[in-house]
Amino acid sequence: MRLYHKIFFSGLLVMVSFCCAGSNSTYITLSNQVSRASELKVLSNNVANAKTTGYEQDRLLFRDLNHPESRLKTNSYVYTNSVYRPEEQGDLKATGRNLDIAVVGRGYFKVLTPRGERYTLNGQLFVSNQNELVTKDGYPIASIDDQAILIPPEAEIIEIVEDGTVYVDVEETGRIGVFTFPKNFALAKEGNSLYSANIVPTIEDDYSVVSGALRASNVNMASSMSELVELQRSYEMTNSLMTELNDLDKQAVEKIMKPNQ
Amino acid sequence: MGAIDVAATGLKVMKDIVHTVADNISKKQAIGFKKVMMQATDLPYNTVSSPGTIANAEATEKPSGIQYGHGAKVSSTHRILQNGELKRTENPLHVAIMGAGYFGVTLSNNRIGYTRAGAFQINKDRAVTTLTGELLADGITVPDEIPVSTVEISEDGIITGIANGNTTERVEIGRLTLNTFNNEDGLIAIGNGMFLETAASGEANNTAATEGGSGKLIHKSLEMSNVDLMSEMVDLMDAHQISDALSRVMTAANEMEETLIKGK
């Protein structure tokens, strides 16, 4: 075998191994595209809920995923790890309605639904025809001892003060509970501004209840739009990388088919 | 549901908010009108993995799961029940309510309607009616010998007048009563400033004015709407900005899908 043949074959070998790794790189780039698509879905939901009372925006966390048997140990895929909610609170929006309340601090109101206890940041309250203080869906809001709060029918002025105590015509009638979960504990969203939890929250005293205002959504339009641009760029860049990888694969195949050229 | 559909649900909410803003502004001059606020809520979630499940590799509870939302929807419209400003009109048949009460009105099909618009007039039989001609449920008629211009209405609803030729003696004509509801938000609006009671509002409690939180009556005045143009404009600008953002999300999602299909 002549020298140039040897050189040619060793070169071909490198190309073929690149080609095999190439399919790997296709999957790696693909994992980025899938992640960006999920990210866009979450972002889209955030922006759609920019006017939702008490909405907390979701962010996706990604992590790298290695295949332990992989020849190339440095290869890792992007993988959706979990959703998290940044702790920043939405603005308070004044409504001037006594029964619109909001929590300042970490804490949620508890709602007594027929399906069990749920939590919410939406403090839009009404007095039901059963004389109970209820949410917009008609579920009673819980007091600190998990009871519905009763408002006498002849009530004239209902006031809710800083610690959540409800006064009806200067008489104390109950205290709305504000429940706190440990940090980094994610409540599962249920829709309809409700959260479910599988642990028992505690009552802390580092909160205050504001009457006459509602908690606005914490979605920030400007940062959402810059995130959108960023993820679009990432998608496009990875896309052109995929195109180039594909071209390399094609070239390798052509070279193998026509070794004399 | 893809990003495009999710963004579309948001656009629909924004459209409904703009609708409400338009409705509020157009009723700025309506007597006794209470502005309507639209509330949005999030749609159910698609839970890929719930928080608290055991993660395989680490064998610890995952503190958070993966949930994809389906967008937003309108959850409720409710009236902001703050009293509007009073406007002095000097009309002896105009009366405003400072409180939570409603006047009862007999509607054409014998139902009782409730209204806060106290702009009354008399018909050919000298019975007191609303501007649209429905009789008051209290059934008040101003006698022929009493000129309307002498009519006085006290804070607690007693209507008096001075008969022709008698310059001092006030004669009682009738009494205006008010109606309150356990859940005022549960009333249903039927137009013309008129409301009907529902199962949610509970039955009307008919009381004398100034009693049971119904409020006192202010004679020769009208309650204007409580629409505040500034806050309506802020809502409109918000909705506009969010709609813009949503259509950008839709465009981006569309482009990404196109790239994928073309496989460039």
Short mmCIF file of C-alpha atoms in Angstrom, two decimals:
data_model
loop_
_atom_site.label_atom_id
_atom_site.label_comp_id
_atom_site.label_asym_id
_atom_site.label_seq_id
_atom_site.Cartn_x
_atom_site.Cartn_y
_atom_site.Cartn_z
CA MET A 1 0.00 0.00 0.00
CA ARG A 2 1.32 3.30 -1.02
CA LEU A 3 1.72 6.11 1.46
CA TYR A 4 -0.98 8.35 0.07
CA HIS A 5 -3.43 5.45 0.32
CA LYS A 6 -2.54 5.09 4.00
CA ILE A 7 -3.06 8.78 4.57
CA PHE A 8 -6.34 8.64 2.71
CA PHE A 9 -7.68 5.76 4.81
CA SER A 10 -6.62 7.24 8.11
CA GLY A 11 -8.38 10.45 7.08
CA LEU A 12 -11.46 8.50 6.15
CA LEU A 13 -11.43 6.78 9.55
CA VAL A 14 -11.42 10.14 11.34
CA MET A 15 -14.31 11.28 9.18
CA VAL A 16 -16.32 8.12 9.81
CA SER A 17 -15.81 8.34 13.58
CA PHE A 18 -16.84 11.98 13.38
CA CYS A 19 -19.82 10.83 11.44
CA CYS A 20 -20.83 8.36 14.19
CA ALA A 21 -20.25 11.01 16.81
CA GLY A 22 -22.14 13.20 14.38
CA SER A 23 -25.38 11.35 15.00
CA ASN A 24 -24.71 11.88 18.69
CA SER A 25 -24.25 15.60 18.10
CA THR A 26 -27.50 15.68 16.16
CA TYR A 27 -29.28 14.34 19.20
CA ILE A 28 -27.49 16.78 21.48
CA THR A 29 -28.48 19.75 19.32
CA LEU A 30 -31.98 18.30 19.09
CA SER A 31 -32.20 18.20 22.90
CA ASN A 32 -31.58 21.95 22.88
CA GLN A 33 -34.40 22.50 20.37
CA VAL A 34 -36.82 20.44 22.48
CA SER A 35 -35.83 22.39 25.61
CA ARG A 36 -36.31 25.74 23.86
CA ALA A 37 -39.77 24.65 22.69
CA SER A 38 -40.78 23.75 26.27
CA GLU A 39 -39.35 27.04 27.49
CA LEU A 40 -41.44 28.91 24.93
CA LYS A 41 -44.56 27.08 26.11
CA VAL A 42 -43.91 28.17 29.71
CA LEU A 43 -43.11 31.73 28.61
CA SER A 44 -46.28 31.86 26.53
CA ASN A 45 -48.34 30.82 29.58
CA ASN A 46 -46.64 33.50 31.68
CA VAL A 47 -47.41 36.28 29.21
CA ALA A 48 -50.99 35.03 28.76
CA ASN A 49 -51.38 35.37 32.54
CA ALA A 50 -49.88 38.85 32.77
CA LYS A 51 -53.29 40.16 33.93
CA THR A 52 -54.21 37.21 36.16
CA THR A 53 -54.74 38.21 39.78
CA GLY A 54 -52.27 36.47 42.10
CA TYR A 55 -50.46 34.66 39.27
CA GLU A 56 -46.85 33.65 39.95
CA GLN A 57 -44.71 33.14 36.88
CA ASP A 58 -43.05 29.80 36.14
CA ARG A 59 -39.47 29.31 35.02
CA LEU A 60 -37.99 26.10 33.67
CA LEU A 61 -34.78 24.71 35.13
CA PHE A 62 -32.59 22.62 32.85
CA ARG A 63 -29.80 20.24 33.69
CA ASP A 64 -27.22 18.25 31.77
CA LEU A 65 -27.70 14.56 31.22
CA ASN A 66 -24.71 12.26 30.62
CA HIS A 67 -24.86 8.77 29.28
CA PRO A 68 -22.53 6.79 31.59
CA GLU A 69 -21.61 4.24 28.85
CA SER A 70 -20.87 6.90 26.28
CA ARG A 71 -17.43 6.80 24.68
CA LEU A 72 -17.27 10.54 24.76
CA LYS A 73 -17.69 11.34 28.45
CA THR A 74 -18.01 15.05 27.81
CA ASN A 75 -21.17 14.64 25.74
CA SER A 76 -24.21 15.82 27.61
CA TYR A 77 -27.77 16.50 26.64
CA VAL A 78 -30.05 19.28 27.92
CA TYR A 79 -32.90 17.95 29.98
CA THR A 80 -35.89 19.67 31.57
CA ASN A 81 -35.42 19.34 35.29
CA SER A 82 -38.24 21.22 36.96
CA VAL A 83 -40.38 24.31 37.10
CA TYR A 84 -39.60 26.89 39.74
CA ARG A 85 -41.27 30.10 40.76
CA PRO A 86 -39.10 33.12 41.49
CA GLU A 87 -40.02 34.60 44.87
CA GLU A 88 -40.50 38.15 43.64
CA GLN A 89 -43.98 39.38 44.49
CA GLY A 90 -46.35 41.00 42.05
CA ASP A 91 -47.40 44.62 42.59
CA LEU A 92 -50.37 45.54 44.70
CA LYS A 93 -53.19 46.91 42.63
CA ALA A 94 -55.54 49.20 44.53
CA THR A 95 -59.22 48.48 43.87
CA GLY A 96 -60.80 50.47 46.69
CA ARG A 97 -63.00 47.52 47.59
CA ASN A 98 -62.87 46.47 51.28
CA LEU A 99 -63.20 42.78 50.45
CA ASP A 100 -60.23 42.73 48.05
CA ILE A 101 -57.27 41.63 50.13
CA ALA A 102 -53.63 40.76 49.46
CA VAL A 103 -50.80 39.22 51.50
CA VAL A 104 -47.57 41.18 51.82
CA GLY A 105 -44.87 38.66 52.65
CA ARG A 106 -44.56 34.95 51.97
CA GLY A 107 -47.91 33.31 52.52
CA TYR A 108 -51.09 32.10 50.92
CA PHE A 109 -54.79 32.18 51.77
CA LYS A 110 -56.42 28.81 52.31
CA VAL A 111 -59.58 27.94 50.39
CA LEU A 112 -61.94 25.19 51.62
CA THR A 113 -63.00 23.44 48.40
CA PRO A 114 -65.10 20.25 48.25
CA ARG A 115 -61.94 18.52 46.92
CA GLY A 116 -59.95 19.52 49.99
CA GLU A 117 -57.81 22.41 51.07
CA ARG A 118 -56.31 24.60 48.36
CA TYR A 119 -54.17 27.73 48.54
CA THR A 120 -54.38 30.99 46.62
CA LEU A 121 -52.94 34.48 46.32
CA ASN A 122 -56.17 35.81 44.84
CA GLY A 123 -57.86 37.66 47.69
CA GLN A 124 -61.03 38.73 45.91
CA LEU A 125 -63.69 37.96 48.52
CA PHE A 126 -67.45 38.07 48.52
CA VAL A 127 -70.18 37.43 51.09
CA SER A 128 -72.20 34.43 49.92
CA ASN A 129 -75.94 34.02 50.40
CA GLN A 130 -74.97 31.55 53.18
CA ASN A 131 -73.36 34.57 54.93
CA GLU A 132 -69.86 33.12 54.51
CA LEU A 133 -66.80 34.96 53.29
CA VAL A 134 -66.03 33.19 49.99
CA THR A 135 -63.70 33.40 46.99
CA LYS A 136 -64.90 34.22 43.48
CA ASP A 137 -65.72 30.53 42.95
CA GLY A 138 -67.89 30.46 46.08
CA TYR A 139 -65.51 28.41 48.25
CA PRO A 140 -65.14 29.61 51.85
CA ILE A 141 -61.83 31.19 52.79
CA ALA A 142 -60.32 29.58 55.89
CA SER A 143 -59.71 31.28 59.20
CA ILE A 144 -56.52 30.49 61.14
CA ASP A 145 -58.27 27.42 62.59
CA ASP A 146 -59.56 26.21 59.18
CA GLN A 147 -63.15 27.34 59.65
CA ALA A 148 -65.33 29.40 57.31
CA ILE A 149 -65.80 33.01 58.41
CA LEU A 150 -69.42 34.04 59.00
CA ILE A 151 -70.67 37.55 58.31
CA PRO A 152 -73.99 38.45 60.01
CA PRO A 153 -76.66 39.42 57.42
CA GLU A 154 -77.26 42.83 58.98
CA ALA A 155 -73.57 43.75 58.53
CA GLU A 156 -72.97 47.32 57.43
CA ILE A 157 -69.21 47.75 57.31
CA ILE A 158 -66.78 44.86 56.92
CA GLU A 159 -63.16 45.70 57.65
CA ILE A 160 -60.13 43.46 57.37
CA VAL A 161 -57.07 44.62 59.28
CA GLU A 162 -53.35 43.94 59.00
CA ASP A 163 -53.24 40.57 60.77
CA GLY A 164 -56.26 39.30 58.80
CA THR A 165 -58.84 39.85 61.54
CA VAL A 166 -62.29 40.60 60.15
CA TYR A 167 -64.37 43.23 61.91
CA VAL A 168 -68.08 43.54 61.15
CA ASP A 169 -69.37 46.86 62.46
CA VAL A 170 -66.45 47.01 64.91
CA GLU A 171 -67.20 43.47 66.24
CA GLU A 172 -64.46 40.89 65.71
CA THR A 173 -65.87 37.90 63.80
CA GLY A 174 -62.85 35.84 62.77
CA ARG A 175 -59.32 35.95 61.49
CA ILE A 176 -58.37 35.04 57.93
CA GLY A 177 -55.44 32.62 57.97
CA VAL A 178 -52.23 33.26 56.04
CA PHE A 179 -50.25 30.04 55.61
CA THR A 180 -46.54 29.77 54.91
CA PHE A 181 -44.63 26.95 53.24
CA PRO A 182 -40.94 26.20 53.66
CA LYS A 183 -38.65 27.95 51.18
CA ASN A 184 -38.15 26.23 47.83
CA PHE A 185 -41.21 24.11 48.35
CA ALA A 186 -43.17 24.15 45.13
CA LEU A 187 -46.92 24.06 45.35
CA ALA A 188 -48.60 22.31 42.44
CA LYS A 189 -50.67 24.68 40.32
CA GLU A 190 -54.21 23.59 39.64
CA GLY A 191 -55.50 26.46 37.51
CA ASN A 192 -58.24 28.88 38.60
CA SER A 193 -55.63 30.62 40.81
CA LEU A 194 -55.50 27.58 43.12
CA TYR A 195 -52.51 25.60 44.40
CA SER A 196 -52.48 22.21 46.05
CA ALA A 197 -49.87 21.10 48.54
CA ASN A 198 -48.94 17.76 50.05
CA ILE A 199 -47.41 19.14 53.22
CA VAL A 200 -49.01 21.04 56.09
CA PRO A 201 -48.12 24.75 56.10
CA THR A 202 -47.41 26.77 59.21
CA ILE A 203 -48.73 30.11 60.41
CA GLU A 204 -45.88 32.60 60.73
CA ASP A 205 -46.24 36.19 61.82
CA ASP A 206 -44.01 37.89 59.24
CA TYR A 207 -46.83 38.90 56.93
CA SER A 208 -49.43 41.60 56.72
CA VAL A 209 -52.80 41.65 55.01
CA VAL A 210 -53.73 44.68 52.95
CA SER A 211 -57.38 45.48 52.37
CA GLY A 212 -58.54 47.42 49.29
CA ALA A 213 -55.94 45.96 46.95
CA LEU A 214 -55.27 42.80 44.98
CA ARG A 215 -51.99 41.04 44.23
CA ALA A 216 -51.24 41.58 40.54
CA SER A 217 -49.46 38.99 38.41
CA ASN A 218 -45.66 39.05 38.83
CA VAL A 219 -45.00 38.60 35.10
CA ASN A 220 -42.54 41.22 33.88
CA MET A 221 -43.21 42.10 30.25
CA ALA A 222 -39.74 43.49 29.51
CA SER A 223 -37.81 40.52 30.87
CA SER A 224 -40.24 38.08 29.24
CA MET A 225 -39.58 39.71 25.86
CA SER A 226 -35.81 39.64 26.29
CA GLU A 227 -36.08 35.97 27.29
CA LEU A 228 -38.08 35.40 24.12
CA VAL A 229 -35.37 36.98 21.97
CA GLU A 230 -32.69 34.97 23.77
CA LEU A 231 -34.43 31.66 23.26
CA GLN A 232 -35.14 32.45 19.63
CA ARG A 233 -31.41 33.16 19.04
CA SER A 234 -30.44 29.94 20.78
CA TYR A 235 -32.92 28.05 18.60
CA GLU A 236 -31.61 29.62 15.37
CA MET A 237 -27.93 29.09 16.27
CA THR A 238 -28.50 25.46 17.12
CA ASN A 239 -30.46 25.09 13.93
CA SER A 240 -27.58 26.27 11.75
CA LEU A 241 -25.26 23.98 13.72
CA MET A 242 -27.56 21.08 12.87
CA THR A 243 -27.46 22.05 9.20
CA GLU A 244 -23.65 22.06 9.22
CA LEU A 245 -23.49 18.69 10.96
CA ASN A 246 -25.80 17.32 8.34
CA ASP A 247 -23.55 18.68 5.56
CA LEU A 248 -20.52 17.03 7.19
CA ASP A 249 -22.36 13.70 7.29
CA LYS A 250 -23.23 14.05 3.62
CA GLN A 251 -19.62 14.89 2.65
CA ALA A 252 -18.31 11.88 4.57
CA VAL A 253 -20.69 9.56 2.79
CA GLU A 254 -19.74 11.02 -0.61
CA LYS A 255 -16.02 10.60 0.14
CA ILE A 256 -16.49 6.95 1.12
CA MET A 257 -18.50 6.26 -2.01
CA LYS A 258 -15.93 7.86 -4.32
CA PRO A 259 -12.52 7.28 -2.70
CA ASN A 260 -10.57 8.20 -5.87
CA GLN A 261 -11.71 11.76 -6.08
CA MET B 1 -51.35 22.63 23.67
CA GLY B 2 -48.56 24.49 21.89
CA ALA B 3 -47.20 27.94 22.66
CA ILE B 4 -49.37 29.47 19.92
CA ASP B 5 -52.64 28.22 21.43
CA VAL B 6 -51.54 29.27 24.92
CA ALA B 7 -50.78 32.80 23.68
CA ALA B 8 -54.17 32.84 21.92
CA THR B 9 -56.01 32.28 25.23
CA GLY B 10 -54.17 35.32 26.59
CA LEU B 11 -55.15 37.42 23.58
CA LYS B 12 -58.79 36.53 24.14
CA VAL B 13 -58.56 37.70 27.78
CA MET B 14 -57.01 41.00 26.62
CA LYS B 15 -59.81 41.45 24.09
CA ASP B 16 -62.39 40.96 26.86
CA ILE B 17 -60.58 43.45 29.11
CA VAL B 18 -60.65 46.07 26.34
CA HIS B 19 -64.36 45.31 25.91
CA THR B 20 -64.95 46.00 29.63
CA VAL B 21 -62.91 49.21 29.49
CA ALA B 22 -64.98 50.42 26.52
CA ASP B 23 -68.19 49.57 28.37
CA ASN B 24 -67.09 51.40 31.54
CA ILE B 25 -65.99 54.51 29.68
CA SER B 26 -69.19 54.67 27.63
CA LYS B 27 -71.18 54.61 30.89
CA LYS B 28 -69.14 57.38 32.51
CA GLN B 29 -72.22 59.66 32.52
CA ALA B 30 -74.77 57.00 33.49
CA ILE B 31 -76.53 57.79 36.78
CA GLY B 32 -75.56 55.40 39.58
CA PHE B 33 -73.47 53.17 37.32
CA LYS B 34 -70.80 51.10 39.08
CA LYS B 35 -67.69 50.30 37.12
CA VAL B 36 -67.12 46.68 36.21
CA MET B 37 -63.79 44.99 36.81
CA MET B 38 -62.78 41.93 34.87
CA GLN B 39 -60.69 39.29 36.58
CA ALA B 40 -58.59 36.71 34.78
CA THR B 41 -57.42 33.38 36.13
CA ASP B 42 -55.07 30.64 34.94
CA LEU B 43 -56.33 27.59 33.05
CA PRO B 44 -55.57 24.06 34.31
CA TYR B 45 -52.06 22.68 34.09
CA ASN B 46 -50.59 19.67 32.37
CA THR B 47 -48.48 18.05 35.08
CA VAL B 48 -45.53 16.15 33.60
CA SER B 49 -44.12 15.35 37.03
CA SER B 50 -45.64 16.52 40.27
CA PRO B 51 -43.61 18.06 43.06
CA GLY B 52 -42.75 15.62 45.82
CA THR B 53 -42.31 12.56 43.60
CA ILE B 54 -39.20 10.49 44.16
CA ALA B 55 -36.50 11.29 41.65
CA ASN B 56 -34.84 8.06 40.50
CA ALA B 57 -31.16 8.88 40.57
CA GLU B 58 -30.94 10.79 43.82
CA ALA B 59 -33.79 8.93 45.60
CA THR B 60 -34.84 12.18 47.21
CA GLU B 61 -38.12 14.01 46.88
CA LYS B 62 -38.08 16.48 44.06
CA PRO B 63 -38.90 19.87 45.55
CA SER B 64 -40.63 20.94 42.38
CA GLY B 65 -42.23 19.25 39.41
CA ILE B 66 -42.82 20.14 35.79
CA GLN B 67 -46.11 21.74 34.89
CA TYR B 68 -47.11 23.35 31.62
CA GLY B 69 -49.93 25.88 31.81
CA HIS B 70 -52.69 26.17 29.25
CA GLY B 71 -53.01 29.95 29.39
CA ALA B 72 -55.60 32.24 30.92
CA LYS B 73 -59.35 32.81 30.94
CA VAL B 74 -61.76 35.37 32.28
CA SER B 75 -62.93 34.24 35.71
CA SER B 76 -65.38 36.89 36.78
CA THR B 77 -66.65 40.36 36.28
CA HIS B 78 -67.65 42.22 39.38
CA ARG B 79 -68.86 45.70 40.09
CA ILE B 80 -66.81 48.07 42.20
CA LEU B 81 -69.48 49.13 44.66
CA GLN B 82 -67.95 52.37 45.91
CA ASN B 83 -70.42 55.23 45.88
CA GLY B 84 -70.09 57.63 42.98
CA GLU B 85 -69.87 61.37 43.44
CA LEU B 86 -73.05 63.31 44.15
CA LYS B 87 -74.29 65.91 41.73
CA ARG B 88 -76.69 68.57 42.94
CA THR B 89 -79.57 68.94 40.43
CA GLU B 90 -82.22 70.91 42.44
CA ASN B 91 -84.89 68.64 40.93
CA PRO B 92 -87.41 67.78 43.74
CA LEU B 93 -87.82 64.25 42.37
CA HIS B 94 -84.08 63.45 42.31
CA VAL B 95 -82.65 61.50 45.20
CA ALA B 96 -79.29 59.82 45.75
CA ILE B 97 -78.40 56.97 48.13
CA MET B 98 -75.35 57.30 50.38
CA GLY B 99 -74.97 53.64 51.33
CA ALA B 100 -75.56 50.17 49.97
CA GLY B 101 -79.34 50.30 49.39
CA TYR B 102 -81.39 50.04 46.19
CA PHE B 103 -84.79 51.44 45.26
CA GLY B 104 -87.41 48.82 44.38
CA VAL B 105 -89.16 49.22 41.03
CA THR B 106 -92.11 47.24 39.63
CA LEU B 107 -91.14 46.00 36.20
CA SER B 108 -93.57 45.35 33.34
CA ASN B 109 -93.88 41.62 34.08
CA ASN B 110 -94.59 42.23 37.79
CA ARG B 111 -91.06 41.38 38.82
CA ILE B 112 -89.27 43.69 41.21
CA GLY B 113 -86.18 45.39 39.81
CA TYR B 114 -83.63 47.21 41.93
CA THR B 115 -81.86 50.41 40.94
CA ARG B 116 -79.64 53.10 42.40
CA ALA B 117 -80.59 55.65 39.76
CA GLY B 118 -82.79 58.01 41.74
CA ALA B 119 -83.83 60.24 38.86
CA PHE B 120 -87.60 60.03 39.20
CA GLN B 121 -90.51 61.76 37.50
CA ILE B 122 -94.30 61.63 37.69
CA ASN B 123 -96.58 60.14 35.06
CA LYS B 124 -100.05 61.30 33.94
CA ASP B 125 -101.61 59.79 37.08
CA ARG B 126 -99.03 61.69 39.18
CA ALA B 127 -97.45 58.40 40.28
CA VAL B 128 -93.67 58.50 40.82
CA THR B 129 -91.82 56.49 38.15
CA THR B 130 -88.30 55.95 36.92
CA LEU B 131 -87.06 57.70 33.77
CA THR B 132 -88.19 54.67 31.77
CA GLY B 133 -91.70 54.85 33.24
CA GLU B 134 -91.71 51.94 35.69
CA LEU B 135 -93.59 52.53 38.95
CA LEU B 136 -91.78 52.55 42.27
CA ALA B 137 -92.48 49.45 44.34
CA ASP B 138 -93.33 51.76 47.23
CA GLY B 139 -96.29 53.03 45.19
CA ILE B 140 -95.99 56.76 45.72
CA THR B 141 -98.43 59.20 44.12
CA VAL B 142 -98.17 62.95 44.51
CA PRO B 143 -101.74 64.24 45.19
CA ASP B 144 -103.20 66.73 42.69
CA GLU B 145 -103.32 69.56 45.21
CA ILE B 146 -99.61 69.31 46.02
CA PRO B 147 -97.27 70.91 43.45
CA VAL B 148 -94.21 68.78 42.69
CA SER B 149 -91.91 71.75 43.34
CA THR B 150 -92.79 71.67 47.06
CA VAL B 151 -91.82 68.01 47.49
CA GLU B 152 -89.13 67.33 50.09
CA ILE B 153 -87.57 63.93 50.85
CA SER B 154 -85.93 63.44 54.22
CA GLU B 155 -82.78 61.42 54.91
CA ASP B 156 -84.89 58.48 56.08
CA GLY B 157 -87.22 58.60 53.06
CA ILE B 158 -90.31 60.48 54.30
CA ILE B 159 -91.80 62.43 51.39
CA THR B 160 -93.68 65.60 52.25
CA GLY B 161 -95.21 68.45 50.30
CA ILE B 162 -97.20 71.66 50.82
CA ALA B 163 -100.76 71.76 49.49
CA ASN B 164 -101.88 74.65 47.25
CA GLY B 165 -102.88 77.75 49.22
CA ASN B 166 -101.31 76.44 52.41
CA THR B 167 -97.90 77.99 52.88
CA THR B 168 -96.72 76.33 56.07
CA GLU B 169 -98.19 72.88 56.70
CA ARG B 170 -96.24 69.92 55.28
CA VAL B 171 -98.33 66.90 54.36
CA GLU B 172 -96.79 63.40 54.28
CA ILE B 173 -97.16 61.88 50.81
CA GLY B 174 -95.44 58.54 51.33
CA ARG B 175 -92.18 56.93 52.29
CA LEU B 176 -89.31 55.67 50.13
CA THR B 177 -87.83 52.41 51.36
CA LEU B 178 -84.55 50.81 50.41
CA ASN B 179 -83.48 47.23 49.75
CA THR B 180 -80.21 45.62 50.78
CA PHE B 181 -78.73 42.24 49.86
CA ASN B 182 -76.53 39.74 51.69
CA ASN B 183 -74.35 39.54 48.60
CA GLU B 184 -74.69 42.70 46.57
CA ASP B 185 -72.21 41.32 44.02
CA GLY B 186 -74.69 38.55 43.20
CA LEU B 187 -77.24 40.89 41.58
CA ILE B 188 -77.64 40.58 37.84
CA ALA B 189 -77.68 43.68 35.65
CA ILE B 190 -80.40 43.90 33.00
CA GLY B 191 -79.62 47.35 31.59
CA ASN B 192 -81.24 50.75 32.27
CA GLY B 193 -79.39 50.76 35.61
CA MET B 194 -81.73 47.98 36.74
CA PHE B 195 -80.81 44.79 38.63
CA LEU B 196 -82.61 41.58 39.51
CA GLU B 197 -82.06 39.46 42.60
CA THR B 198 -80.56 35.99 42.12
CA ALA B 199 -79.95 32.93 44.27
CA ALA B 200 -76.41 34.25 44.75
CA SER B 201 -77.51 37.69 45.97
CA GLY B 202 -80.14 36.32 48.35
CA GLU B 203 -83.58 37.88 48.83
CA ALA B 204 -83.91 41.63 49.23
CA ASN B 205 -84.18 42.95 52.81
CA ASN B 206 -86.66 45.81 52.59
CA THR B 207 -85.86 48.42 55.25
CA ALA B 208 -86.40 52.06 55.94
CA ALA B 209 -83.60 54.31 54.71
CA THR B 210 -80.77 54.87 57.23
CA GLU B 211 -81.47 51.43 58.76
CA GLY B 212 -79.56 48.15 58.29
CA GLY B 213 -76.75 49.67 56.25
CA SER B 214 -79.08 50.81 53.48
CA GLY B 215 -77.75 54.37 53.67
CA LYS B 216 -79.30 57.78 53.91
CA LEU B 217 -81.06 59.64 51.13
CA ILE B 218 -79.79 62.93 49.73
CA HIS B 219 -82.58 64.97 48.22
CA LYS B 220 -82.26 66.99 44.99
CA SER B 221 -79.05 65.15 44.05
CA LEU B 222 -78.03 62.28 41.81
CA GLU B 223 -75.30 59.70 42.25
CA MET B 224 -72.94 59.84 39.29
CA SER B 225 -71.05 56.80 38.00
CA ASN B 226 -67.86 55.81 39.83
CA VAL B 227 -65.92 55.30 36.58
CA ASP B 228 -62.44 56.76 36.84
CA LEU B 229 -61.07 57.54 33.37
CA MET B 230 -57.45 57.41 34.52
CA SER B 231 -57.62 53.85 35.82
CA GLU B 232 -59.55 52.76 32.71
CA MET B 233 -56.79 54.17 30.49
CA VAL B 234 -54.15 52.34 32.55
CA ASP B 235 -56.05 49.07 32.07
CA LEU B 236 -56.33 49.77 28.35
CA MET B 237 -52.59 50.45 28.01
CA ASP B 238 -51.75 47.28 29.96
CA ALA B 239 -54.01 45.17 27.76
CA HIS B 240 -52.50 46.73 24.63
CA GLN B 241 -48.92 46.07 25.76
CA ILE B 242 -49.68 42.49 26.76
CA SER B 243 -51.43 41.83 23.43
CA ASP B 244 -48.31 43.08 21.64
CA ALA B 245 -46.12 40.74 23.66
CA LEU B 246 -48.46 37.82 23.01
CA SER B 247 -48.42 38.32 19.26
CA ARG B 248 -44.61 38.40 19.40
CA VAL B 249 -44.66 35.07 21.22
CA MET B 250 -46.99 33.70 18.55
CA THR B 251 -44.70 34.88 15.75
CA ALA B 252 -41.66 33.34 17.44
CA ALA B 253 -43.44 30.04 17.99
CA ASN B 254 -44.59 30.03 14.39
CA GLU B 255 -41.07 30.71 13.06
CA MET B 256 -39.61 27.98 15.24
CA GLU B 257 -42.16 25.48 13.96
CA GLU B 258 -41.52 26.53 10.37
CA THR B 259 -37.76 25.99 10.76
CA LEU B 260 -38.46 22.57 12.19
CA ILE B 261 -40.71 21.55 9.28
CA LYS B 262 -38.40 22.88 6.59
CA GLY B 263 -35.50 21.10 8.33
CA LYS B 264 -33.00 23.62 7.02
#
